[in-house]
Short mmCIF file of N, CA and C in Angstrom, two decimals:
data_model
loop_
_atom_site.label_atom_id
_atom_site.label_comp_id
_atom_site.label_asym_id
_atom_site.label_seq_id
_atom_site.Cartn_x
_atom_site.Cartn_y
_atom_site.Cartn_z
N MET A 1 77.55 117.41 110.41
CA MET A 1 78.55 118.46 110.39
C MET A 1 78.52 119.21 109.06
N MET A 2 78.41 118.45 107.98
CA MET A 2 78.38 119.09 106.67
C MET A 2 77.12 119.94 106.51
N ALA A 3 76.00 119.47 107.05
CA ALA A 3 74.73 120.18 106.89
C ALA A 3 74.75 121.54 107.58
N ILE A 4 75.43 121.64 108.72
CA ILE A 4 75.44 122.91 109.45
C ILE A 4 76.74 123.70 109.27
N GLY A 5 77.72 123.11 108.58
CA GLY A 5 78.97 123.82 108.29
C GLY A 5 79.84 124.05 109.51
N ARG A 6 79.74 123.16 110.49
CA ARG A 6 80.53 123.31 111.71
C ARG A 6 81.10 121.97 112.13
N VAL A 7 82.21 122.03 112.84
CA VAL A 7 82.81 120.83 113.40
C VAL A 7 82.89 120.98 114.91
N PRO A 8 82.96 119.88 115.65
CA PRO A 8 83.10 119.99 117.10
C PRO A 8 84.38 120.74 117.49
N THR A 9 84.32 121.46 118.57
CA THR A 9 85.49 122.21 119.05
C THR A 9 86.69 121.30 119.21
N SER A 10 86.47 120.08 119.63
CA SER A 10 87.57 119.14 119.87
C SER A 10 88.35 118.81 118.60
N PHE A 11 87.74 119.01 117.42
CA PHE A 11 88.45 118.75 116.17
C PHE A 11 89.62 119.71 115.99
N GLY A 12 89.56 120.86 116.60
CA GLY A 12 90.64 121.84 116.47
C GLY A 12 91.75 121.64 117.48
N GLN A 13 91.58 120.72 118.39
CA GLN A 13 92.58 120.51 119.44
C GLN A 13 93.55 119.42 119.04
N SER A 14 94.83 119.66 119.31
CA SER A 14 95.83 118.63 119.08
C SER A 14 96.91 118.76 120.14
N CYS A 15 97.61 117.68 120.33
CA CYS A 15 98.73 117.67 121.27
C CYS A 15 100.00 117.65 120.44
N THR A 16 100.84 118.64 120.61
CA THR A 16 102.08 118.72 119.85
C THR A 16 103.22 118.14 120.68
N VAL A 17 103.85 117.12 120.13
CA VAL A 17 104.96 116.45 120.81
C VAL A 17 106.26 116.91 120.17
N PRO A 18 107.18 117.47 120.96
CA PRO A 18 108.46 117.91 120.39
C PRO A 18 109.38 116.71 120.13
N ILE A 19 109.89 116.61 118.92
CA ILE A 19 110.80 115.54 118.53
C ILE A 19 112.13 116.19 118.16
N LEU A 20 113.21 115.70 118.76
CA LEU A 20 114.54 116.22 118.46
C LEU A 20 114.92 115.89 117.02
N LYS A 21 115.38 116.88 116.27
CA LYS A 21 115.78 116.64 114.88
C LYS A 21 116.98 115.70 114.86
N THR A 22 117.05 114.86 113.84
CA THR A 22 118.11 113.85 113.78
C THR A 22 119.49 114.45 113.54
N THR A 23 119.55 115.69 113.05
CA THR A 23 120.83 116.33 112.77
C THR A 23 121.46 116.96 114.01
N VAL A 24 120.77 116.90 115.13
CA VAL A 24 121.23 117.57 116.34
C VAL A 24 122.00 116.59 117.22
N ASN A 25 123.19 117.02 117.64
CA ASN A 25 123.98 116.25 118.59
C ASN A 25 123.87 116.95 119.93
N VAL A 26 123.08 116.41 120.84
CA VAL A 26 122.82 117.07 122.12
C VAL A 26 124.06 117.14 123.00
N TYR A 27 125.09 116.36 122.68
CA TYR A 27 126.30 116.36 123.49
C TYR A 27 127.30 117.43 123.06
N SER A 28 127.10 118.02 121.89
CA SER A 28 128.08 118.98 121.38
C SER A 28 127.67 120.44 121.58
N LYS A 29 126.42 120.70 121.95
CA LYS A 29 125.98 122.08 122.12
C LYS A 29 124.75 122.12 123.01
N SER A 30 124.38 123.32 123.41
CA SER A 30 123.13 123.44 124.17
C SER A 30 121.98 123.38 123.16
N VAL A 31 120.91 122.75 123.54
CA VAL A 31 119.77 122.53 122.66
C VAL A 31 118.81 123.71 122.76
N SER A 32 118.31 124.16 121.62
CA SER A 32 117.35 125.26 121.59
C SER A 32 116.03 124.79 120.98
N VAL A 33 115.05 125.64 120.98
CA VAL A 33 113.74 125.33 120.43
C VAL A 33 113.85 124.96 118.95
N ASP A 34 114.77 125.59 118.22
CA ASP A 34 114.93 125.34 116.79
C ASP A 34 115.45 123.93 116.49
N ASP A 35 115.93 123.22 117.52
CA ASP A 35 116.45 121.86 117.33
C ASP A 35 115.35 120.80 117.38
N PHE A 36 114.11 121.23 117.53
CA PHE A 36 112.98 120.31 117.62
C PHE A 36 112.00 120.56 116.48
N ARG A 37 111.29 119.53 116.11
CA ARG A 37 110.15 119.69 115.20
C ARG A 37 108.95 119.12 115.92
N GLY A 38 107.81 119.73 115.70
CA GLY A 38 106.61 119.30 116.40
C GLY A 38 105.79 118.32 115.58
N ILE A 39 105.33 117.29 116.24
CA ILE A 39 104.40 116.35 115.63
C ILE A 39 103.07 116.54 116.35
N SER A 40 102.04 116.90 115.59
CA SER A 40 100.72 117.13 116.20
C SER A 40 99.88 115.86 116.15
N ILE A 41 99.33 115.52 117.29
CA ILE A 41 98.47 114.35 117.40
C ILE A 41 97.03 114.85 117.57
N SER A 42 96.19 114.48 116.61
CA SER A 42 94.79 114.92 116.61
C SER A 42 93.89 113.75 116.98
N SER A 43 92.63 114.06 117.24
CA SER A 43 91.68 112.99 117.58
C SER A 43 91.43 112.10 116.37
N VAL A 44 91.12 110.85 116.64
CA VAL A 44 90.84 109.89 115.58
C VAL A 44 89.64 110.33 114.76
N MET A 45 88.61 110.84 115.42
CA MET A 45 87.40 111.26 114.70
C MET A 45 87.69 112.42 113.74
N SER A 46 88.55 113.34 114.15
CA SER A 46 88.87 114.46 113.25
C SER A 46 89.66 113.96 112.04
N LYS A 47 90.52 112.95 112.23
CA LYS A 47 91.27 112.38 111.11
C LYS A 47 90.33 111.63 110.16
N VAL A 48 89.37 110.90 110.70
CA VAL A 48 88.38 110.21 109.87
C VAL A 48 87.59 111.24 109.05
N PHE A 49 87.21 112.35 109.69
CA PHE A 49 86.46 113.40 108.99
C PHE A 49 87.32 114.04 107.90
N GLU A 50 88.62 114.24 108.17
CA GLU A 50 89.54 114.78 107.15
C GLU A 50 89.54 113.89 105.91
N HIS A 51 89.61 112.58 106.12
CA HIS A 51 89.63 111.65 104.99
C HIS A 51 88.29 111.69 104.23
N TYR A 52 87.21 111.85 104.95
CA TYR A 52 85.89 111.99 104.32
C TYR A 52 85.87 113.24 103.44
N ILE A 53 86.37 114.35 103.98
CA ILE A 53 86.42 115.61 103.23
C ILE A 53 87.29 115.44 101.98
N LEU A 54 88.44 114.79 102.13
CA LEU A 54 89.32 114.59 100.98
C LEU A 54 88.67 113.72 99.92
N ASP A 55 87.96 112.67 100.34
CA ASP A 55 87.26 111.82 99.38
C ASP A 55 86.17 112.60 98.65
N LEU A 56 85.47 113.44 99.39
CA LEU A 56 84.34 114.17 98.83
C LEU A 56 84.78 115.36 97.97
N TYR A 57 85.80 116.10 98.43
CA TYR A 57 86.18 117.36 97.78
C TYR A 57 87.61 117.40 97.28
N GLY A 58 88.29 116.27 97.24
CA GLY A 58 89.69 116.23 96.83
C GLY A 58 89.97 116.87 95.48
N GLY A 59 89.02 116.76 94.57
CA GLY A 59 89.19 117.35 93.25
C GLY A 59 89.33 118.86 93.26
N PHE A 60 88.79 119.50 94.28
CA PHE A 60 88.89 120.96 94.40
C PHE A 60 90.22 121.39 95.02
N LEU A 61 90.94 120.44 95.60
CA LEU A 61 92.13 120.77 96.38
C LEU A 61 93.43 120.36 95.68
N LEU A 62 93.40 120.31 94.36
CA LEU A 62 94.59 119.95 93.60
C LEU A 62 95.56 121.13 93.60
N SER A 63 96.85 120.83 93.54
CA SER A 63 97.85 121.90 93.54
C SER A 63 98.74 121.80 92.30
N SER A 64 99.61 122.74 92.16
CA SER A 64 100.52 122.81 91.03
C SER A 64 101.49 121.63 91.03
N ASP A 65 101.92 121.23 89.84
CA ASP A 65 102.95 120.20 89.73
C ASP A 65 104.29 120.68 90.28
N ASN A 66 104.42 121.99 90.46
CA ASN A 66 105.66 122.56 90.99
C ASN A 66 105.67 122.62 92.52
N GLN A 67 104.63 122.12 93.16
CA GLN A 67 104.60 122.07 94.62
C GLN A 67 105.02 120.69 95.07
N PHE A 68 105.94 120.62 96.04
CA PHE A 68 106.44 119.33 96.52
C PHE A 68 106.13 119.11 97.99
N GLY A 69 106.06 120.17 98.77
CA GLY A 69 105.78 120.03 100.20
C GLY A 69 104.31 119.81 100.47
N PHE A 70 104.01 119.09 101.54
CA PHE A 70 102.65 118.82 101.97
C PHE A 70 101.81 118.19 100.85
N LYS A 71 102.44 117.29 100.11
CA LYS A 71 101.77 116.66 98.99
C LYS A 71 102.11 115.18 99.00
N LYS A 72 101.08 114.37 98.85
CA LYS A 72 101.26 112.91 98.89
C LYS A 72 102.25 112.46 97.82
N LYS A 73 103.17 111.59 98.20
CA LYS A 73 104.17 110.97 97.32
C LYS A 73 105.24 111.94 96.82
N PHE A 74 105.38 113.12 97.44
CA PHE A 74 106.42 114.07 97.06
C PHE A 74 107.19 114.48 98.31
N SER A 75 108.45 114.90 98.10
CA SER A 75 109.28 115.30 99.24
C SER A 75 110.30 116.34 98.79
N CYS A 76 111.16 116.72 99.72
CA CYS A 76 112.25 117.65 99.41
C CYS A 76 113.16 117.07 98.33
N THR A 77 113.33 115.76 98.34
CA THR A 77 114.19 115.11 97.35
C THR A 77 113.68 115.39 95.94
N ASP A 78 112.37 115.37 95.75
CA ASP A 78 111.80 115.68 94.43
C ASP A 78 112.07 117.12 94.03
N ALA A 79 111.96 118.03 94.98
CA ALA A 79 112.23 119.45 94.70
C ALA A 79 113.71 119.65 94.33
N ILE A 80 114.60 119.00 95.06
CA ILE A 80 116.03 119.12 94.78
C ILE A 80 116.36 118.53 93.41
N TYR A 81 115.79 117.37 93.10
CA TYR A 81 116.02 116.75 91.80
C TYR A 81 115.55 117.67 90.67
N THR A 82 114.37 118.26 90.83
CA THR A 82 113.84 119.16 89.81
C THR A 82 114.74 120.37 89.64
N LEU A 83 115.17 120.95 90.76
CA LEU A 83 116.07 122.11 90.70
C LEU A 83 117.37 121.76 89.98
N LEU A 84 117.99 120.64 90.36
CA LEU A 84 119.25 120.23 89.73
C LEU A 84 119.07 119.94 88.24
N SER A 85 117.95 119.35 87.87
CA SER A 85 117.68 119.07 86.45
C SER A 85 117.58 120.36 85.64
N VAL A 86 116.88 121.34 86.19
CA VAL A 86 116.74 122.63 85.49
C VAL A 86 118.08 123.33 85.39
N VAL A 87 118.84 123.34 86.48
CA VAL A 87 120.16 123.99 86.48
C VAL A 87 121.07 123.30 85.46
N ASP A 88 121.11 121.96 85.48
CA ASP A 88 121.93 121.21 84.52
C ASP A 88 121.56 121.54 83.09
N TYR A 89 120.27 121.61 82.81
CA TYR A 89 119.81 121.91 81.45
C TYR A 89 120.36 123.25 80.97
N TYR A 90 120.20 124.29 81.79
CA TYR A 90 120.62 125.62 81.36
C TYR A 90 122.14 125.77 81.33
N VAL A 91 122.85 125.17 82.26
CA VAL A 91 124.31 125.22 82.27
C VAL A 91 124.86 124.48 81.05
N ASN A 92 124.31 123.31 80.76
CA ASN A 92 124.76 122.52 79.59
C ASN A 92 124.47 123.22 78.27
N ASN A 93 123.53 124.14 78.27
CA ASN A 93 123.21 124.90 77.05
C ASN A 93 123.84 126.29 77.06
N GLY A 94 124.86 126.50 77.93
CA GLY A 94 125.65 127.72 77.91
C GLY A 94 125.08 128.90 78.66
N SER A 95 124.07 128.71 79.46
CA SER A 95 123.48 129.84 80.19
C SER A 95 124.06 129.93 81.60
N THR A 96 123.98 131.13 82.14
CA THR A 96 124.33 131.33 83.55
C THR A 96 123.05 131.16 84.36
N VAL A 97 123.17 130.51 85.49
CA VAL A 97 122.01 130.27 86.33
C VAL A 97 122.18 131.01 87.65
N ASN A 98 121.22 131.84 88.00
CA ASN A 98 121.20 132.54 89.27
C ASN A 98 120.04 132.00 90.09
N ILE A 99 120.29 131.70 91.34
CA ILE A 99 119.26 131.11 92.19
C ILE A 99 119.06 131.98 93.42
N CYS A 100 117.82 132.21 93.76
CA CYS A 100 117.46 132.90 94.98
C CYS A 100 116.60 131.95 95.80
N ALA A 101 117.01 131.65 97.02
CA ALA A 101 116.26 130.73 97.87
C ALA A 101 115.69 131.50 99.06
N LEU A 102 114.43 131.23 99.37
CA LEU A 102 113.77 131.85 100.51
C LEU A 102 113.39 130.79 101.52
N ASP A 103 113.65 131.05 102.78
CA ASP A 103 113.25 130.13 103.84
C ASP A 103 111.89 130.59 104.34
N ILE A 104 110.87 129.84 104.02
CA ILE A 104 109.52 130.22 104.45
C ILE A 104 109.01 129.23 105.50
N SER A 105 109.90 128.85 106.39
CA SER A 105 109.49 127.94 107.46
C SER A 105 108.43 128.62 108.32
N LYS A 106 107.53 127.84 108.81
CA LYS A 106 106.42 128.31 109.64
C LYS A 106 105.52 129.29 108.89
N ALA A 107 105.52 129.20 107.56
CA ALA A 107 104.74 130.14 106.75
C ALA A 107 103.24 130.03 107.02
N PHE A 108 102.73 128.81 107.22
CA PHE A 108 101.29 128.65 107.41
C PHE A 108 100.84 129.33 108.70
N ASP A 109 101.69 129.30 109.73
CA ASP A 109 101.33 129.93 111.00
C ASP A 109 101.21 131.44 110.87
N LYS A 110 101.91 132.02 109.90
CA LYS A 110 101.95 133.47 109.77
C LYS A 110 101.14 133.98 108.58
N MET A 111 100.53 133.08 107.84
CA MET A 111 99.83 133.51 106.63
C MET A 111 98.50 134.20 106.95
N ASN A 112 98.04 134.95 105.99
CA ASN A 112 96.75 135.62 106.09
C ASN A 112 95.67 134.61 105.73
N HIS A 113 94.94 134.13 106.73
CA HIS A 113 93.92 133.11 106.47
C HIS A 113 92.77 133.64 105.62
N HIS A 114 92.49 134.94 105.72
CA HIS A 114 91.44 135.52 104.87
C HIS A 114 91.85 135.43 103.41
N GLY A 115 93.15 135.66 103.14
CA GLY A 115 93.67 135.52 101.78
C GLY A 115 93.53 134.09 101.27
N LEU A 116 93.76 133.13 102.17
CA LEU A 116 93.59 131.72 101.81
C LEU A 116 92.14 131.46 101.40
N PHE A 117 91.19 131.97 102.17
CA PHE A 117 89.79 131.74 101.85
C PHE A 117 89.39 132.43 100.55
N LEU A 118 89.98 133.59 100.26
CA LEU A 118 89.71 134.25 98.98
C LEU A 118 90.19 133.38 97.82
N LYS A 119 91.38 132.79 97.97
CA LYS A 119 91.91 131.90 96.93
C LYS A 119 91.01 130.67 96.75
N LEU A 120 90.55 130.13 97.86
CA LEU A 120 89.65 128.97 97.78
C LEU A 120 88.34 129.33 97.09
N MET A 121 87.83 130.53 97.36
CA MET A 121 86.60 130.97 96.70
C MET A 121 86.83 131.14 95.20
N GLN A 122 88.03 131.64 94.82
CA GLN A 122 88.34 131.78 93.40
C GLN A 122 88.38 130.42 92.70
N LYS A 123 88.73 129.37 93.45
CA LYS A 123 88.74 128.01 92.89
C LYS A 123 87.34 127.39 92.91
N GLN A 124 86.36 128.19 93.33
CA GLN A 124 84.96 127.79 93.40
C GLN A 124 84.74 126.57 94.30
N ILE A 125 85.40 126.61 95.46
CA ILE A 125 85.22 125.58 96.47
C ILE A 125 83.77 125.65 96.95
N PRO A 126 83.09 124.53 97.11
CA PRO A 126 81.71 124.56 97.61
C PRO A 126 81.59 125.26 98.96
N LEU A 127 80.52 126.00 99.13
CA LEU A 127 80.30 126.80 100.34
C LEU A 127 80.34 125.93 101.60
N LYS A 128 79.78 124.73 101.54
CA LYS A 128 79.79 123.84 102.71
C LYS A 128 81.22 123.55 103.16
N LEU A 129 82.11 123.28 102.21
CA LEU A 129 83.51 123.00 102.54
C LEU A 129 84.18 124.24 103.11
N LEU A 130 83.92 125.40 102.52
CA LEU A 130 84.50 126.64 103.02
C LEU A 130 84.09 126.90 104.46
N CYS A 131 82.82 126.69 104.77
CA CYS A 131 82.32 126.88 106.14
C CYS A 131 83.00 125.93 107.11
N ILE A 132 83.15 124.67 106.71
CA ILE A 132 83.81 123.67 107.56
C ILE A 132 85.26 124.09 107.82
N LEU A 133 85.98 124.49 106.78
CA LEU A 133 87.38 124.88 106.93
C LEU A 133 87.52 126.11 107.83
N LYS A 134 86.69 127.10 107.60
CA LYS A 134 86.76 128.33 108.40
C LYS A 134 86.43 128.03 109.86
N ASN A 135 85.39 127.25 110.08
CA ASN A 135 85.00 126.89 111.43
C ASN A 135 86.09 126.08 112.13
N GLY A 136 86.62 125.08 111.45
CA GLY A 136 87.67 124.24 112.03
C GLY A 136 88.92 125.02 112.35
N LEU A 137 89.30 125.95 111.48
CA LEU A 137 90.50 126.75 111.72
C LEU A 137 90.31 127.69 112.90
N SER A 138 89.09 128.14 113.14
CA SER A 138 88.84 129.05 114.26
C SER A 138 89.03 128.35 115.61
N TYR A 139 88.92 127.02 115.63
CA TYR A 139 89.09 126.26 116.87
C TYR A 139 90.53 125.79 117.10
N ALA A 140 91.40 125.99 116.14
CA ALA A 140 92.73 125.40 116.21
C ALA A 140 93.50 125.84 117.45
N GLN A 141 93.96 124.84 118.18
CA GLN A 141 94.80 125.09 119.36
C GLN A 141 95.69 123.88 119.56
N HIS A 142 96.87 124.13 120.09
CA HIS A 142 97.85 123.07 120.32
C HIS A 142 98.28 123.10 121.78
N VAL A 143 98.46 121.94 122.35
CA VAL A 143 98.95 121.83 123.72
C VAL A 143 100.32 121.18 123.68
N LEU A 144 101.27 121.78 124.37
CA LEU A 144 102.63 121.26 124.44
C LEU A 144 103.07 121.22 125.89
N SER A 145 103.29 120.07 126.42
CA SER A 145 103.75 119.89 127.79
C SER A 145 102.94 120.69 128.80
N GLY A 146 101.62 120.70 128.64
CA GLY A 146 100.75 121.37 129.59
C GLY A 146 100.68 122.88 129.43
N VAL A 147 101.32 123.45 128.40
CA VAL A 147 101.28 124.89 128.16
C VAL A 147 100.41 125.15 126.95
N GLN A 148 99.49 126.08 127.04
CA GLN A 148 98.59 126.38 125.93
C GLN A 148 99.30 127.29 124.93
N LEU A 149 99.30 126.90 123.67
CA LEU A 149 99.83 127.74 122.61
C LEU A 149 98.65 128.27 121.81
N PHE A 150 98.70 129.52 121.42
CA PHE A 150 97.59 130.13 120.71
C PHE A 150 97.85 130.10 119.21
N TYR A 151 96.80 129.86 118.46
CA TYR A 151 96.92 129.76 117.01
C TYR A 151 95.90 130.68 116.37
N GLY A 152 96.35 131.48 115.43
CA GLY A 152 95.43 132.39 114.76
C GLY A 152 94.92 133.44 115.74
N SER A 153 93.65 133.72 115.64
CA SER A 153 93.07 134.75 116.50
C SER A 153 92.32 134.13 117.68
N SER A 154 92.50 132.83 117.90
CA SER A 154 91.78 132.16 118.99
C SER A 154 92.30 132.62 120.35
N VAL A 155 91.39 132.92 121.24
CA VAL A 155 91.74 133.25 122.61
C VAL A 155 91.29 132.08 123.47
N LEU A 156 92.25 131.36 124.02
CA LEU A 156 91.95 130.11 124.71
C LEU A 156 92.52 130.11 126.11
N THR A 157 91.93 129.33 126.98
CA THR A 157 92.39 129.28 128.36
C THR A 157 93.63 128.40 128.49
N VAL A 158 94.40 128.64 129.53
CA VAL A 158 95.60 127.85 129.78
C VAL A 158 95.19 126.50 130.32
N VAL A 159 95.81 125.46 129.79
CA VAL A 159 95.49 124.09 130.20
C VAL A 159 96.35 123.72 131.39
#
């Protein structure tokens, strides 16, 4: 796969299982799509390949210390603690603190993937890895309860 810069089509396929959020009381209101979060189940071989890629190229995929989401050993709790620490520091030193919060949920689904690849090229990611990522992303598709969902620019048949 690494030699040809391609992954099997099946690596892009996953089954998304809707899980009811724990904050939702189904007896107090009608349930909507926003009350669920999706858990994607991928093939074992694609997960093994992901770990291989991380072992091989993990050094190229480091992120800022200010990023907490999608990062091993970090969570929302760490982000909240950091925010509160910064606010406490400035308030205790007599400053006014103004905060602007943006909800960027589902941001990856709507992002410009070409922009992502430009950023990866600026980080001098090896060409083989770039080809694998681009190829794998082009196959991405999710199945939910027998209905085909489209991802990116992929045109896929209904399952």
